[in-house]
Coordinates of C-alpha atoms in Angstrom, one line a residue:
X1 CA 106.8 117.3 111.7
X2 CA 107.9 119.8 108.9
X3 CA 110.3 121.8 111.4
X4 CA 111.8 118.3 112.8
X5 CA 112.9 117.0 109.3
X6 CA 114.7 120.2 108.3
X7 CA 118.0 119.3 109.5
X8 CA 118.2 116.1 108.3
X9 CA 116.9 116.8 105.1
X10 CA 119.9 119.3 104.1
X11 CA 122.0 116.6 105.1
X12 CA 120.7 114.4 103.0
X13 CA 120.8 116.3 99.8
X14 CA 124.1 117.3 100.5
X15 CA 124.8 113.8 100.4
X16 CA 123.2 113.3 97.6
X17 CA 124.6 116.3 95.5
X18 CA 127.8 114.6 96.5
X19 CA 127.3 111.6 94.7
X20 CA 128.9 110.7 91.5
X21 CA 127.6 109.0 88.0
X22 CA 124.0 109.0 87.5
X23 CA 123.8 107.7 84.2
X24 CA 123.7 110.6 82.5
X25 CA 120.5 111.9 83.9
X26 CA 120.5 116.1 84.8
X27 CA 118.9 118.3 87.5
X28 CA 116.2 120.4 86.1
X29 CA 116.1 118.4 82.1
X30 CA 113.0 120.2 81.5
X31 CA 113.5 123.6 82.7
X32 CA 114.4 125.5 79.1
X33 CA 112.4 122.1 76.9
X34 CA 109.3 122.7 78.7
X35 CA 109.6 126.5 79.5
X36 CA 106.2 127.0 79.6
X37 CA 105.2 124.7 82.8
X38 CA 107.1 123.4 85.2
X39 CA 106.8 119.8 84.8
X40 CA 108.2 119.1 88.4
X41 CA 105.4 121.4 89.5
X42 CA 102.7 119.9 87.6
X43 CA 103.6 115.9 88.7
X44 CA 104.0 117.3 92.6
X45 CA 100.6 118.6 92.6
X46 CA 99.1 116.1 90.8
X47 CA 100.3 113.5 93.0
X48 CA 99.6 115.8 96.0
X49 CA 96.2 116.0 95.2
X50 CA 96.0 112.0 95.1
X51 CA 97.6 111.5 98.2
X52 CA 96.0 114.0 100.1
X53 CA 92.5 112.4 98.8
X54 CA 93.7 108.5 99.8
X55 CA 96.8 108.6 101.6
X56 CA 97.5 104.5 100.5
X57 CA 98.3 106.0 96.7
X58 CA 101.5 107.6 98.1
X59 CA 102.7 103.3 98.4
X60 CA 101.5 102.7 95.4
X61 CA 102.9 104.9 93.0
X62 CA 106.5 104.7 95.2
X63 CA 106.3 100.2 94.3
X64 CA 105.7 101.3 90.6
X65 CA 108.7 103.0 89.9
X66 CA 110.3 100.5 92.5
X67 CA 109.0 97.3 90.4
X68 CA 109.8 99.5 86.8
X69 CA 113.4 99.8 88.0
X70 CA 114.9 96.3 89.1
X71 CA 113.5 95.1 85.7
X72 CA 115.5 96.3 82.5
X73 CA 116.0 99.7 84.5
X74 CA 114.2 103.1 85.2
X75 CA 112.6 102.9 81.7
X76 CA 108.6 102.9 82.3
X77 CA 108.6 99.0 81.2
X78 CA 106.0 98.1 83.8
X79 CA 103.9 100.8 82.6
X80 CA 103.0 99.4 79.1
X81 CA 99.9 97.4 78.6
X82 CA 99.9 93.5 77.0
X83 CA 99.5 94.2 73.2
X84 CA 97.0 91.3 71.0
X85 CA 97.1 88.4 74.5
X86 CA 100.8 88.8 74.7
X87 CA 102.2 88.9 78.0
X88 CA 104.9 91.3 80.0
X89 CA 106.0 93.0 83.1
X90 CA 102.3 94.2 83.9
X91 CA 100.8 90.3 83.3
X92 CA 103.4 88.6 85.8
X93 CA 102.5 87.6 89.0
X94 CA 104.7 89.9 91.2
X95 CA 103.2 92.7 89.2
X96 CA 99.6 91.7 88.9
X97 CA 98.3 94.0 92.4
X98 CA 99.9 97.0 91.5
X99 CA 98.0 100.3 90.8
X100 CA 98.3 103.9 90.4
X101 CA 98.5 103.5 86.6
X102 CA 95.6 106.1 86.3
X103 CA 97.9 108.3 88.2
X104 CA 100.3 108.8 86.1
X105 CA 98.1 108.3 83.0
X106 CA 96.5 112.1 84.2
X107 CA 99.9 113.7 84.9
X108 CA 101.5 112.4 81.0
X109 CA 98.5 113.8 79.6
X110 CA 98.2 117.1 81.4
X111 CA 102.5 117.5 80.6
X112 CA 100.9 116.2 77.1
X113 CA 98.8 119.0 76.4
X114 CA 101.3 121.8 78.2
X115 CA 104.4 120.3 76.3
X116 CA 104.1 117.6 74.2
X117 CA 106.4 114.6 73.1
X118 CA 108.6 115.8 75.7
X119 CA 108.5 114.4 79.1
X120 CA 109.6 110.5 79.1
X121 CA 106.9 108.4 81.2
X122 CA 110.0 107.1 83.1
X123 CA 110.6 110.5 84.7
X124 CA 107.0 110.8 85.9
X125 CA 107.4 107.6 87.5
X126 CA 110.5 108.4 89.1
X127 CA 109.3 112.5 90.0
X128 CA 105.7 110.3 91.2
X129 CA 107.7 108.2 93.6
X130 CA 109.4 111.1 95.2
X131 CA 106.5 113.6 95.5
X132 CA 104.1 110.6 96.8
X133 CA 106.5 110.1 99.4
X134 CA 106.9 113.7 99.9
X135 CA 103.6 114.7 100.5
X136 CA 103.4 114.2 104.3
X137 CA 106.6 116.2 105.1
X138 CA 105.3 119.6 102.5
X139 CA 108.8 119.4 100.6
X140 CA 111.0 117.4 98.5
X141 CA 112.8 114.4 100.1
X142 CA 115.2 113.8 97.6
X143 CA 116.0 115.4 94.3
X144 CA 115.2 113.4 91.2
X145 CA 117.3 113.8 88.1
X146 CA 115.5 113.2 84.6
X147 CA 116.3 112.8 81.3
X148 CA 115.2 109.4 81.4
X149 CA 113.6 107.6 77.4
X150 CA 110.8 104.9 78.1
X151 CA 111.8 101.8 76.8
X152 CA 110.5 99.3 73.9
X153 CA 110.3 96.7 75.6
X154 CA 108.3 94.8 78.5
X155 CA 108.9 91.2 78.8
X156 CA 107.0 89.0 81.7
X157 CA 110.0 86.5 81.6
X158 CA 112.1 89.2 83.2
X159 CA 110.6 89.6 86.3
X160 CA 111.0 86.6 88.3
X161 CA 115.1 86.8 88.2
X162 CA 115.2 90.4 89.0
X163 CA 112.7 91.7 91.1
X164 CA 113.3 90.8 94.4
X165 CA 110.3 88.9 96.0
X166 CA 108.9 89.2 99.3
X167 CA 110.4 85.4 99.9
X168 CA 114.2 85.8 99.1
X169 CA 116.9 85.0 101.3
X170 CA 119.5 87.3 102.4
X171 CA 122.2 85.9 99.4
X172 CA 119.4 86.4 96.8
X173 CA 118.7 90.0 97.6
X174 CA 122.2 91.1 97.9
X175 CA 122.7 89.7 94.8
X176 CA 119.7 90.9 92.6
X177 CA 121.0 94.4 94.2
X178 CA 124.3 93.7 93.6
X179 CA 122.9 93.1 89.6
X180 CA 121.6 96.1 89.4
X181 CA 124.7 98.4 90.7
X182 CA 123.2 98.6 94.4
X183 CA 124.8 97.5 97.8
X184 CA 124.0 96.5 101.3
X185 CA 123.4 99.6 102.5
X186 CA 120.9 100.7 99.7
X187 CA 119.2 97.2 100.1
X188 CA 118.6 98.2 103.8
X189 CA 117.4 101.1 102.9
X190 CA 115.0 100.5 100.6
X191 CA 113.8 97.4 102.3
X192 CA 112.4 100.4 104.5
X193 CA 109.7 101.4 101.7
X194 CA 107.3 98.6 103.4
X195 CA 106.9 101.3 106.2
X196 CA 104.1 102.1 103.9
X197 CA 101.3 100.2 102.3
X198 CA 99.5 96.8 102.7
X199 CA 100.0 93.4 101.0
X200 CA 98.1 90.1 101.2
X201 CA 97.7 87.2 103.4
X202 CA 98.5 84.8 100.8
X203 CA 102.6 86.2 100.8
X204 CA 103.0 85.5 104.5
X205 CA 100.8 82.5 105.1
X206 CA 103.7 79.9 104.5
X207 CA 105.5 81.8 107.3
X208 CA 102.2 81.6 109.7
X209 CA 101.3 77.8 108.7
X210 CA 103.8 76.1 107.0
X211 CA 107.1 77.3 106.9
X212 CA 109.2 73.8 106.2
X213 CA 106.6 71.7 105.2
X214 CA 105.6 70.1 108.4
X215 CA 103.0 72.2 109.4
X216 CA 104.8 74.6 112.0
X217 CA 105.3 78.6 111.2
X218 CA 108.8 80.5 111.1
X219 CA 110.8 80.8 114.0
X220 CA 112.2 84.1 113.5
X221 CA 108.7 85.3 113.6
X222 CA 108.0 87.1 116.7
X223 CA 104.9 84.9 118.7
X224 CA 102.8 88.0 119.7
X225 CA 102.9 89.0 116.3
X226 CA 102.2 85.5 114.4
X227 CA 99.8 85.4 116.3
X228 CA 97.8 88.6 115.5
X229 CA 98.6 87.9 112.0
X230 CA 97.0 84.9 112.3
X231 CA 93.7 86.2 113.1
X232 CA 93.4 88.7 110.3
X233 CA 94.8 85.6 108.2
X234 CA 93.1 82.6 109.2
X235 CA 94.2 79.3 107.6
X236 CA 92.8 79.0 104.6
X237 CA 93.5 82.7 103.1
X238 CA 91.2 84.8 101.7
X239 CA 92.8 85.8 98.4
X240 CA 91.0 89.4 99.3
X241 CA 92.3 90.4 102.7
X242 CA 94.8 92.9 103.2
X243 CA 97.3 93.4 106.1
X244 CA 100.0 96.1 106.6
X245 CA 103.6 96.0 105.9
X246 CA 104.5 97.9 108.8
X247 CA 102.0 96.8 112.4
X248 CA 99.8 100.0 113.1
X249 CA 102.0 102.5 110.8
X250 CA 101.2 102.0 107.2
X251 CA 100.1 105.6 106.4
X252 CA 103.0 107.1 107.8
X253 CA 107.0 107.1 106.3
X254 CA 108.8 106.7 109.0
X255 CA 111.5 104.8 110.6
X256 CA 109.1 102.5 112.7
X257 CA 109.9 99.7 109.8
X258 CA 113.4 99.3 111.4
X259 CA 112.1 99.3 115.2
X260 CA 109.5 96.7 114.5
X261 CA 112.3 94.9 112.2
X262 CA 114.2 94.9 115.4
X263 CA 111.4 93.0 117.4
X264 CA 111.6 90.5 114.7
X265 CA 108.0 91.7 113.1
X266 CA 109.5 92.4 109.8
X267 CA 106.0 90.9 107.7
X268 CA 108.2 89.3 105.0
X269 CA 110.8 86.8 104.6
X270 CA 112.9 88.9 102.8
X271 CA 112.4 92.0 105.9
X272 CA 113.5 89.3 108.3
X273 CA 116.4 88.4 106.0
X274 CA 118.0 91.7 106.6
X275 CA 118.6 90.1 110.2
X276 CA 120.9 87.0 109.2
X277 CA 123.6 89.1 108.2
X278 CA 125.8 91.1 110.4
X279 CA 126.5 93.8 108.8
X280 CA 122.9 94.4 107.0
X281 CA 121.5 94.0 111.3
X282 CA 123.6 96.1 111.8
X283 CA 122.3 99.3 109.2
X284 CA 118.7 98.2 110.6
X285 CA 119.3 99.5 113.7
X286 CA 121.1 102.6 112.5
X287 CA 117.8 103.3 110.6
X288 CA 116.0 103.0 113.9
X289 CA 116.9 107.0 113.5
X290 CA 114.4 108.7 111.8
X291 CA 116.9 111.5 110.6
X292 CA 119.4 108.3 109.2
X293 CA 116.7 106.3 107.7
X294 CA 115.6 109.2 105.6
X295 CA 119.4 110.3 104.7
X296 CA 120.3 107.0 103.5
X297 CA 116.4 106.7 101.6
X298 CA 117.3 109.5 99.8
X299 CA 120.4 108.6 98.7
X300 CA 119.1 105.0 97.8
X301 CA 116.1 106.3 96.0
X302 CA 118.7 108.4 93.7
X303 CA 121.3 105.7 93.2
X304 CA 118.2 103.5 91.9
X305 CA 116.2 105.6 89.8
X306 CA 119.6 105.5 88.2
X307 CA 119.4 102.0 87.3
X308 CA 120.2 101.2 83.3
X309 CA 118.2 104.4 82.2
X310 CA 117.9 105.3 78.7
X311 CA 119.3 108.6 77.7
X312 CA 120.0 110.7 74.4
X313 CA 119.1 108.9 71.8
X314 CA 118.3 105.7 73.5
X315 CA 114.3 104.6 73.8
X316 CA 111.7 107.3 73.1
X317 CA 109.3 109.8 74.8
X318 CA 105.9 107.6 74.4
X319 CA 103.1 109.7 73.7
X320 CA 100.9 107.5 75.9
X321 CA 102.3 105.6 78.9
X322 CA 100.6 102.8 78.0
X323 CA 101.6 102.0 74.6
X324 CA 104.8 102.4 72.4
X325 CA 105.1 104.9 69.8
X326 CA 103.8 104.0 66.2
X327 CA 107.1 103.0 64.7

């Protein structure tokens, strides 16, 4: 596997080295403020060590940094914790079965203790993503530029109009990523991070049970399929059952998302979605090649971890993930 994604991989980079703005953010930020330790070094073997010890935390920390971004940017928002009953990012719904937290909780405080007030927890989100990913392959994917400030702010009322849910329509997601600087391509692309994890019966059973009201399921939804779904979901759900993204491949990142896309067994609304436009059916079948899918991934990953960061002066460095700075 290591020798087969070579060639690709240089591609890739050079694609991404050739890309323009990203919002202020550099290659190696830390090197000469953190001489001491690498901090790129520290978060990949933190992370490796995770992954390597339950391969399903590579999904989880890559949808953290995912759900941070699409909601005021790559500013470690979802990471802060509801302060006196309040709500925010981490209280709303879309955001409720997401973990990892304790991941990057131990890489902030090792980088805390090697150098402090430093390192924003919106880089070690975005560095986490990459190096969870990563993992299987023994070397970076894609290169992640930092200099990112955590933000102040963490609003639950954000969510719902720009994180793209699992039920949107083809206009809806092209807009949200359109909102956020992102086009067709990248929404293709990224769509393809479900070649990884699990979710829960309760997101697809509308398409297994009751798709317009009347009873009947989703006809774009291959039958073999709805039907195995339908026996690890029986009708009704069981909050607690989990089901992968991608049929018999949820460990692995690979491009078996687009192939299974193709046989109309995309698990979501918004996977089948990327079918009802020409153009966007198109890109999923280009994908279909492993050594595309992860060019165009890496470039995507880049171009969002770029979305509305705080630089300079903007936000702060927290001290703890969790919680804002004392003012």
């Amino acid at each position: 596997m290591r020798r087969s994604i070579f060639g690709f991989l240089f591609v890739s980079l050079l694609v991404v080295g050739c890309m323009g703005d990203n919002g202020g953010l550099k290659m190696r930020y830390y090197k000469k403020r953190c001489s001491s330790v690498s901090v790129e070094t520290t978060v990949r073997d933190i992370v490796w060590s995770k992954v390597s010890a339950n391969p399903a935390m590579a999904a989880k920390l890559l949808r953290l940094h995912y759900h941070d971004c699409f909601v005021r940017g790559c500013d470690g928002s979802i990471l802060l914790d509801p302060v006196q009953n309040s709500t925010n990012e981490k209280t709303a719904r879309p955001n409720r079965s997401l973990s990892g937290y304790e991941v990057i909780d131990e890489i902030k405080t090792t980088l805390e203790s090697d150098c402090p007030g430093t390192v924003s927890c919106a880089d070690i989100l975005a560095l986490a993503a990459r190096d969870a990913v990563s993992f299987q392959f023994q070397t970076k994917m894609w290169p992640v530029f930092t200099g990112r400030k955590d933000g102040l702010v963490s609003l639950e009322s954000e969510v719902g109009i720009n994180l793209p849910s699992a039920g949107a329509n083809f206009t809806t997601l092209v807009t949200q990523f359109g909102n956020k600087g992102l086009d067709i391509h990248d929404l293709v692309a990224l769509s393809g991070a479900h070649t990884i994890g699990t979710s829960r019966c309760v997101l697809v059973a509308r398409r297994l049970y009751n798709f317009t009201g009347v009873g009947d399921a989703d006809p774009s939804l291959n039958v073999t399929y709805a039907n195995e779904l339908r026996k690890i979901c029986p009708n009704p759900q069981i909050p607690t059952t989990t089901l992968e993204m991608d049929p018999n491949s949820s460990l692995s990142f690979d491009s078996n998302y687009y192939q299974a896309l193709n046989q109309h067994k995309g698990l979501f609304v918004s996977d089948a979605a990327l079918l009802t436009n020409p153009q966007s059916a198109h890109i999923t079948q280009v994908l279909q090649n492993p050594s595309m899918f992860f060019a165009q991934f890496a470039q995507s990953m880049v171009r969002m971890g770029a979305i509305e960061v705080l630089t300079g002066h903007q936000g702060e460095v927290r001290t703890n993930c969790r919680v804002v700075n004392k003012q």
